[in-house]
Amino acid sequence: MIGGGLAGITTAYELVRRGFETVVYEAREDVARETSYANGAMLTPAMSDPWNAPGVYKHLAASLFNSRSPMKLRLGTVPSMFTWGLRFLRNSTAARHDAATQASYRLARHSLECTRALREQLGLQYDAAARGALKLFHSQAGMQGPLAMARRLEPLGLRFEVLDRDATVQAEPELEAIRDRISGALYFPDDESGDALKFCEALTQVIVKSGGIVRTGTCVSSIAVERGKVIGVVIDQELHQACAVVVAAGNATPQLVRRLGITLPIQPAKGYTLTFDISHLERRPLLSVIDDALHAAVVPLNARLRVAGTAEFAGMDKTLHAERVENLLALLGDIYPHIAAAIDRRHADVWAALRPMSADGLPFIGPTRVPGLFVNAGHGHLGWTLAAGSANLLADLISRQEPAVDPGPYRATR
């Protein structure tokens, strides 16, 4: 297993649970130190729609000259993203986007069930909350698109409620300060939240106690193949034998498999998070609140509050741009002005993560054309949401069990 983030750790657990001898190799000093470290903290099947919605090209083109655009394309990355970008746009037709949204939702719903089962069966502690989420709107016109999407997913099991201004404030009393600016909201009762880092650390302990091995600070340089079949991985020029290899290394996945003639259209999409200590506040938000227009959210994590969002296509650059941080600070001020005034911005934990995003908005899960080589990568903004379900699906495929969801839409060879 290559990769010790959400995808790798959940997959390792599923394989250990099925009796496979499993070794996880993670290049960083500990598990979940890349994208999984301080992500958006939401498990949200309700947000299953990929970001390449019809008309997305207009937003990307305009973002070249707008530093505050929710989805930002950096001019310098355009040449390197050309091929991926064409695929991204090709999949933005209404029919393809709708099909991808439905496939994403099916996996997300299964994944949430898997996450709940892990939490209950293993007693995992990760600041989990199962109170649902609010998608907030400042006009009725702004609600129409998301409402139509919710109605399309309703036959697949999505539960939601349309709230007016008063009902929105009743659901989240801390929104009282902006009551006059709220038009309404969509409430998704099945959405959850939690700290992905704590989840990975807790599940790693279970893996090790169950006989699995997790080796951090260990960089896999290549995947070894002999006579067309995987035989292991190479670390410091030494072969470590294995009958199968799973690559769940996020943005590093395409590079590792490219040497074997496999192309995975995955590009990093930088997202930012700010995390504040709010333990001193007498009243704290209860629900995750999403601003759909900004691709951003404010998420309670017990005594902390996380502000997450924006999408920036800037290659592998993790530079923290001040204007993107200001976007999130402004969002916090717009939604919870009293909280923004009561916290010390200087003490915010600022984080930028590179979400591995596929060109069609769906992850790559399953076997490749190289016998013994499997992948689990490309989950984009739904990495936390899809982690447990993707791992469960891949482990079913490896152990040749009947999967709970159709693996077709996520196949690695598509």
PDB file of C-alpha atoms in Angstrom, residues 131-329:
ATOM      1  CA  ARG A 131     -26.187  16.874  12.874  1.00  0.00           C
ATOM      2  CA  GLY A 132     -26.483  17.557   9.155  1.00  0.00           C
ATOM      3  CA  ALA A 133     -25.459  20.559   7.069  1.00  0.00           C
ATOM      4  CA  LEU A 134     -27.025  23.778   5.792  1.00  0.00           C
ATOM      5  CA  LYS A 135     -26.438  25.146   2.303  1.00  0.00           C
ATOM      6  CA  LEU A 136     -27.123  28.844   2.711  1.00  0.00           C
ATOM      7  CA  PHE A 137     -28.579  31.201   0.086  1.00  0.00           C
ATOM      8  CA  HIS A 138     -28.993  34.953  -0.050  1.00  0.00           C
ATOM      9  CA  SER A 139     -31.586  34.908  -2.839  1.00  0.00           C
ATOM     10  CA  GLN A 140     -34.247  32.559  -4.129  1.00  0.00           C
ATOM     11  CA  ALA A 141     -32.603  32.636  -7.539  1.00  0.00           C
ATOM     12  CA  GLY A 142     -29.367  31.317  -6.016  1.00  0.00           C
ATOM     13  CA  MET A 143     -31.187  28.339  -4.552  1.00  0.00           C
ATOM     14  CA  GLN A 144     -32.748  27.111  -7.789  1.00  0.00           C
ATOM     15  CA  GLY A 145     -29.756  25.258  -9.241  1.00  0.00           C
ATOM     16  CA  PRO A 146     -28.784  23.405  -6.026  1.00  0.00           C
ATOM     17  CA  LEU A 147     -32.452  22.639  -5.351  1.00  0.00           C
ATOM     18  CA  ALA A 148     -32.855  21.115  -8.804  1.00  0.00           C
ATOM     19  CA  MET A 149     -29.726  19.015  -8.193  1.00  0.00           C
ATOM     20  CA  ALA A 150     -31.080  17.827  -4.846  1.00  0.00           C
ATOM     21  CA  ARG A 151     -34.346  16.812  -6.456  1.00  0.00           C
ATOM     22  CA  ARG A 152     -32.485  14.781  -9.087  1.00  0.00           C
ATOM     23  CA  LEU A 153     -30.650  12.887  -6.332  1.00  0.00           C
ATOM     24  CA  GLU A 154     -33.733  12.399  -4.168  1.00  0.00           C
ATOM     25  CA  PRO A 155     -34.782   9.157  -5.940  1.00  0.00           C
ATOM     26  CA  LEU A 156     -31.315   7.764  -5.096  1.00  0.00           C
ATOM     27  CA  GLY A 157     -31.836   8.405  -1.386  1.00  0.00           C
ATOM     28  CA  LEU A 158     -30.802  12.007  -0.757  1.00  0.00           C
ATOM     29  CA  ARG A 159     -32.847  13.535   2.053  1.00  0.00           C
ATOM     30  CA  PHE A 160     -33.220  17.291   2.254  1.00  0.00           C
ATOM     31  CA  GLU A 161     -35.519  20.041   3.485  1.00  0.00           C
ATOM     32  CA  VAL A 162     -36.159  23.453   1.966  1.00  0.00           C
ATOM     33  CA  LEU A 163     -36.017  26.044   4.754  1.00  0.00           C
ATOM     34  CA  ASP A 164     -37.215  29.618   4.729  1.00  0.00           C
ATOM     35  CA  ARG A 165     -35.407  32.378   6.626  1.00  0.00           C
ATOM     36  CA  ASP A 166     -36.991  31.650  10.013  1.00  0.00           C
ATOM     37  CA  ALA A 167     -36.515  27.901   9.767  1.00  0.00           C
ATOM     38  CA  THR A 168     -32.872  28.411   8.771  1.00  0.00           C
ATOM     39  CA  VAL A 169     -32.167  30.464  11.892  1.00  0.00           C
ATOM     40  CA  GLN A 170     -34.095  27.980  13.994  1.00  0.00           C
ATOM     41  CA  ALA A 171     -31.871  25.182  12.682  1.00  0.00           C
ATOM     42  CA  GLU A 172     -28.690  27.183  13.359  1.00  0.00           C
ATOM     43  CA  PRO A 173     -29.365  29.889  15.977  1.00  0.00           C
ATOM     44  CA  GLU A 174     -25.912  31.422  15.501  1.00  0.00           C
ATOM     45  CA  LEU A 175     -27.137  32.759  12.132  1.00  0.00           C
ATOM     46  CA  GLU A 176     -29.462  35.179  13.913  1.00  0.00           C
ATOM     47  CA  ALA A 177     -27.029  38.055  13.344  1.00  0.00           C
ATOM     48  CA  ILE A 178     -27.486  37.814   9.562  1.00  0.00           C
ATOM     49  CA  ARG A 179     -31.175  36.881   9.514  1.00  0.00           C
ATOM     50  CA  ASP A 180     -32.048  39.802   7.236  1.00  0.00           C
ATOM     51  CA  ARG A 181     -29.524  38.674   4.613  1.00  0.00           C
ATOM     52  CA  ILE A 182     -30.731  35.068   4.486  1.00  0.00           C
ATOM     53  CA  SER A 183     -33.238  34.063   1.852  1.00  0.00           C
ATOM     54  CA  GLY A 184     -33.334  30.403   2.856  1.00  0.00           C
ATOM     55  CA  ALA A 185     -31.343  27.188   2.952  1.00  0.00           C
ATOM     56  CA  LEU A 186     -31.283  23.541   2.039  1.00  0.00           C
ATOM     57  CA  TYR A 187     -30.859  21.287   5.060  1.00  0.00           C
ATOM     58  CA  PHE A 188     -29.230  17.889   4.541  1.00  0.00           C
ATOM     59  CA  PRO A 189     -29.837  15.832   7.719  1.00  0.00           C
ATOM     60  CA  ASP A 190     -27.555  12.925   6.770  1.00  0.00           C
ATOM     61  CA  ASP A 191     -24.368  14.953   6.315  1.00  0.00           C
ATOM     62  CA  GLU A 192     -21.710  14.603   8.997  1.00  0.00           C
ATOM     63  CA  SER A 193     -18.442  16.228  10.012  1.00  0.00           C
ATOM     64  CA  GLY A 194     -15.235  15.213  11.733  1.00  0.00           C
ATOM     65  CA  ASP A 195     -11.475  15.605  11.914  1.00  0.00           C
ATOM     66  CA  ALA A 196      -9.896  13.498   9.157  1.00  0.00           C
ATOM     67  CA  LEU A 197      -6.451  13.613  10.789  1.00  0.00           C
ATOM     68  CA  LYS A 198      -7.768  12.194  14.062  1.00  0.00           C
ATOM     69  CA  PHE A 199      -9.723   9.580  12.104  1.00  0.00           C
ATOM     70  CA  CYS A 200      -6.590   8.417  10.253  1.00  0.00           C
ATOM     71  CA  GLU A 201      -4.528   8.325  13.435  1.00  0.00           C
ATOM     72  CA  ALA A 202      -7.184   6.310  15.272  1.00  0.00           C
ATOM     73  CA  LEU A 203      -7.654   3.862  12.397  1.00  0.00           C
ATOM     74  CA  THR A 204      -3.878   3.439  12.062  1.00  0.00           C
ATOM     75  CA  GLN A 205      -3.765   2.226  15.658  1.00  0.00           C
ATOM     76  CA  VAL A 206      -6.422  -0.359  14.826  1.00  0.00           C
ATOM     77  CA  ILE A 207      -4.468  -1.489  11.753  1.00  0.00           C
ATOM     78  CA  VAL A 208      -1.275  -2.010  13.745  1.00  0.00           C
ATOM     79  CA  LYS A 209      -3.080  -3.815  16.579  1.00  0.00           C
ATOM     80  CA  SER A 210      -4.663  -6.074  13.951  1.00  0.00           C
ATOM     81  CA  GLY A 211      -1.304  -7.103  12.520  1.00  0.00           C
ATOM     82  CA  GLY A 212      -0.840  -4.562   9.750  1.00  0.00           C
ATOM     83  CA  ILE A 213       2.383  -2.589   9.348  1.00  0.00           C
ATOM     84  CA  VAL A 214       2.570   1.170   8.800  1.00  0.00           C
ATOM     85  CA  ARG A 215       5.971   2.524   7.802  1.00  0.00           C
ATOM     86  CA  THR A 216       6.176   6.300   7.808  1.00  0.00           C
ATOM     87  CA  GLY A 217       9.101   8.339   6.502  1.00  0.00           C
ATOM     88  CA  THR A 218       9.452   5.739   3.749  1.00  0.00           C
ATOM     89  CA  CYS A 219       9.385   6.866   0.128  1.00  0.00           C
ATOM     90  CA  VAL A 220       8.588   4.378  -2.632  1.00  0.00           C
ATOM     91  CA  SER A 221      10.644   5.323  -5.687  1.00  0.00           C
ATOM     92  CA  SER A 222       9.019   2.885  -8.116  1.00  0.00           C
ATOM     93  CA  ILE A 223       6.798  -0.149  -8.552  1.00  0.00           C
ATOM     94  CA  ALA A 224       8.644  -3.299  -9.576  1.00  0.00           C
ATOM     95  CA  VAL A 225       7.291  -5.390 -12.435  1.00  0.00           C
ATOM     96  CA  GLU A 226       8.613  -8.678 -13.783  1.00  0.00           C
ATOM     97  CA  ARG A 227       7.224 -10.438 -16.841  1.00  0.00           C
ATOM     98  CA  GLY A 228       4.377  -7.954 -16.936  1.00  0.00           C
ATOM     99  CA  LYS A 229       3.251  -8.572 -13.336  1.00  0.00           C
ATOM    100  CA  VAL A 230       3.797  -6.549 -10.163  1.00  0.00           C
ATOM    101  CA  ILE A 231       6.317  -8.114  -7.789  1.00  0.00           C
ATOM    102  CA  GLY A 232       6.724  -5.344  -5.220  1.00  0.00           C
ATOM    103  CA  VAL A 233       8.005  -1.832  -4.626  1.00  0.00           C
ATOM    104  CA  VAL A 234      11.465  -0.288  -4.681  1.00  0.00           C
ATOM    105  CA  ILE A 235      12.647   1.719  -1.657  1.00  0.00           C
ATOM    106  CA  ASP A 236      16.203   3.086  -1.536  1.00  0.00           C
ATOM    107  CA  GLN A 237      17.092   0.842  -4.486  1.00  0.00           C
ATOM    108  CA  GLU A 238      15.942  -2.232  -2.559  1.00  0.00           C
ATOM    109  CA  LEU A 239      13.075  -4.464  -3.688  1.00  0.00           C
ATOM    110  CA  HIS A 240      10.316  -5.123  -1.164  1.00  0.00           C
ATOM    111  CA  GLN A 241       8.318  -8.021  -2.525  1.00  0.00           C
ATOM    112  CA  ALA A 242       4.536  -8.092  -2.709  1.00  0.00           C
ATOM    113  CA  CYS A 243       1.960 -10.050  -4.655  1.00  0.00           C
ATOM    114  CA  ALA A 244      -0.111  -6.881  -5.156  1.00  0.00           C
ATOM    115  CA  VAL A 245       0.400  -3.132  -4.811  1.00  0.00           C
ATOM    116  CA  VAL A 246      -2.254  -0.483  -4.168  1.00  0.00           C
ATOM    117  CA  VAL A 247      -1.346   3.095  -5.064  1.00  0.00           C
ATOM    118  CA  ALA A 248      -3.360   5.535  -2.961  1.00  0.00           C
ATOM    119  CA  ALA A 249      -0.858   8.370  -2.978  1.00  0.00           C
ATOM    120  CA  GLY A 250      -3.060  11.274  -3.996  1.00  0.00           C
ATOM    121  CA  ASN A 251      -1.342  13.603  -6.442  1.00  0.00           C
ATOM    122  CA  ALA A 252       1.737  11.361  -6.557  1.00  0.00           C
ATOM    123  CA  THR A 253      -0.309   8.479  -7.964  1.00  0.00           C
ATOM    124  CA  PRO A 254      -0.154   9.474 -11.668  1.00  0.00           C
ATOM    125  CA  GLN A 255       3.640   9.767 -11.574  1.00  0.00           C
ATOM    126  CA  LEU A 256       4.102   6.374  -9.921  1.00  0.00           C
ATOM    127  CA  VAL A 257       1.918   4.514 -12.419  1.00  0.00           C
ATOM    128  CA  ARG A 258       3.000   6.515 -15.484  1.00  0.00           C
ATOM    129  CA  ARG A 259       6.293   4.609 -15.517  1.00  0.00           C
ATOM    130  CA  LEU A 260       4.248   1.482 -16.194  1.00  0.00           C
ATOM    131  CA  GLY A 261       2.465   3.036 -19.151  1.00  0.00           C
ATOM    132  CA  ILE A 262      -0.680   3.984 -17.232  1.00  0.00           C
ATOM    133  CA  THR A 263      -2.162   7.468 -17.568  1.00  0.00           C
ATOM    134  CA  LEU A 264      -4.465   8.820 -14.888  1.00  0.00           C
ATOM    135  CA  PRO A 265      -5.863  12.318 -15.619  1.00  0.00           C
ATOM    136  CA  ILE A 266      -5.480  13.801 -12.128  1.00  0.00           C
ATOM    137  CA  GLN A 267      -4.560  17.404 -11.353  1.00  0.00           C
ATOM    138  CA  PRO A 268      -4.119  19.108  -7.967  1.00  0.00           C
ATOM    139  CA  ALA A 269      -6.746  21.652  -6.943  1.00  0.00           C
ATOM    140  CA  LYS A 270      -5.507  23.729  -4.031  1.00  0.00           C
ATOM    141  CA  GLY A 271      -7.929  24.324  -1.190  1.00  0.00           C
ATOM    142  CA  TYR A 272      -7.434  26.445   1.905  1.00  0.00           C
ATOM    143  CA  THR A 273      -8.558  25.966   5.495  1.00  0.00           C
ATOM    144  CA  LEU A 274      -8.411  28.155   8.572  1.00  0.00           C
ATOM    145  CA  THR A 275      -8.916  26.568  11.982  1.00  0.00           C
ATOM    146  CA  PHE A 276      -9.729  28.642  15.070  1.00  0.00           C
ATOM    147  CA  ASP A 277      -9.906  27.822  18.755  1.00  0.00           C
ATOM    148  CA  ILE A 278     -13.394  28.849  19.915  1.00  0.00           C
ATOM    149  CA  SER A 279     -13.304  27.161  23.313  1.00  0.00           C
ATOM    150  CA  HIS A 280     -13.701  30.560  24.969  1.00  0.00           C
ATOM    151  CA  LEU A 281     -17.045  31.249  23.270  1.00  0.00           C
ATOM    152  CA  GLU A 282     -20.156  30.569  25.325  1.00  0.00           C
ATOM    153  CA  ARG A 283     -22.228  29.881  22.200  1.00  0.00           C
ATOM    154  CA  ARG A 284     -20.899  27.924  19.237  1.00  0.00           C
ATOM    155  CA  PRO A 285     -22.381  26.859  15.886  1.00  0.00           C
ATOM    156  CA  LEU A 286     -23.989  23.430  15.711  1.00  0.00           C
ATOM    157  CA  LEU A 287     -24.147  22.750  11.969  1.00  0.00           C
ATOM    158  CA  SER A 288     -21.812  22.869   9.006  1.00  0.00           C
ATOM    159  CA  VAL A 289     -22.841  25.880   6.926  1.00  0.00           C
ATOM    160  CA  ILE A 290     -21.971  25.913   3.223  1.00  0.00           C
ATOM    161  CA  ASP A 291     -21.843  28.974   0.994  1.00  0.00           C
ATOM    162  CA  ASP A 292     -22.468  27.435  -2.405  1.00  0.00           C
ATOM    163  CA  ALA A 293     -21.432  30.520  -4.372  1.00  0.00           C
ATOM    164  CA  LEU A 294     -17.979  30.589  -2.765  1.00  0.00           C
ATOM    165  CA  HIS A 295     -17.326  26.816  -2.718  1.00  0.00           C
ATOM    166  CA  ALA A 296     -16.651  27.328   0.979  1.00  0.00           C
ATOM    167  CA  ALA A 297     -17.954  26.206   4.369  1.00  0.00           C
ATOM    168  CA  VAL A 298     -17.742  26.868   8.103  1.00  0.00           C
ATOM    169  CA  VAL A 299     -17.580  23.648  10.106  1.00  0.00           C
ATOM    170  CA  PRO A 300     -17.682  23.200  13.922  1.00  0.00           C
ATOM    171  CA  LEU A 301     -15.217  20.664  15.364  1.00  0.00           C
ATOM    172  CA  ASN A 302     -16.098  20.703  19.065  1.00  0.00           C
ATOM    173  CA  ALA A 303     -13.965  23.522  20.512  1.00  0.00           C
ATOM    174  CA  ARG A 304     -12.604  24.479  17.085  1.00  0.00           C
ATOM    175  CA  LEU A 305     -14.101  26.098  14.031  1.00  0.00           C
ATOM    176  CA  ARG A 306     -12.808  25.339  10.551  1.00  0.00           C
ATOM    177  CA  VAL A 307     -13.353  27.594   7.558  1.00  0.00           C
ATOM    178  CA  ALA A 308     -12.632  25.742   4.329  1.00  0.00           C
ATOM    179  CA  GLY A 309     -12.910  26.309   0.628  1.00  0.00           C
ATOM    180  CA  THR A 310     -11.849  27.840  -2.657  1.00  0.00           C
ATOM    181  CA  ALA A 311     -10.357  25.910  -5.543  1.00  0.00           C
ATOM    182  CA  GLU A 312      -7.113  27.068  -7.053  1.00  0.00           C
ATOM    183  CA  PHE A 313      -5.474  25.379 -10.038  1.00  0.00           C
ATOM    184  CA  ALA A 314      -1.813  26.205  -9.496  1.00  0.00           C
ATOM    185  CA  GLY A 315      -0.012  22.917 -10.085  1.00  0.00           C
ATOM    186  CA  MET A 316       1.885  21.528  -7.097  1.00  0.00           C
ATOM    187  CA  ASP A 317       2.410  24.995  -5.630  1.00  0.00           C
ATOM    188  CA  LYS A 318       1.330  25.130  -1.958  1.00  0.00           C
ATOM    189  CA  THR A 319       2.013  28.844  -1.564  1.00  0.00           C
ATOM    190  CA  LEU A 320      -0.471  30.521   0.757  1.00  0.00           C
ATOM    191  CA  HIS A 321      -1.811  33.508  -1.173  1.00  0.00           C
ATOM    192  CA  ALA A 322      -3.026  36.272   1.117  1.00  0.00           C
ATOM    193  CA  GLU A 323      -6.073  37.092  -0.993  1.00  0.00           C
ATOM    194  CA  ARG A 324      -7.316  33.500  -0.808  1.00  0.00           C
ATOM    195  CA  VAL A 325      -6.966  33.522   2.978  1.00  0.00           C
ATOM    196  CA  GLU A 326      -8.813  36.843   3.061  1.00  0.00           C
ATOM    197  CA  ASN A 327     -11.634  35.223   1.076  1.00  0.00           C
ATOM    198  CA  LEU A 328     -12.180  32.736   3.881  1.00  0.00           C
ATOM    199  CA  LEU A 329     -11.895  35.378   6.597  1.00  0.00           C
TER     200      LEU A 329
END
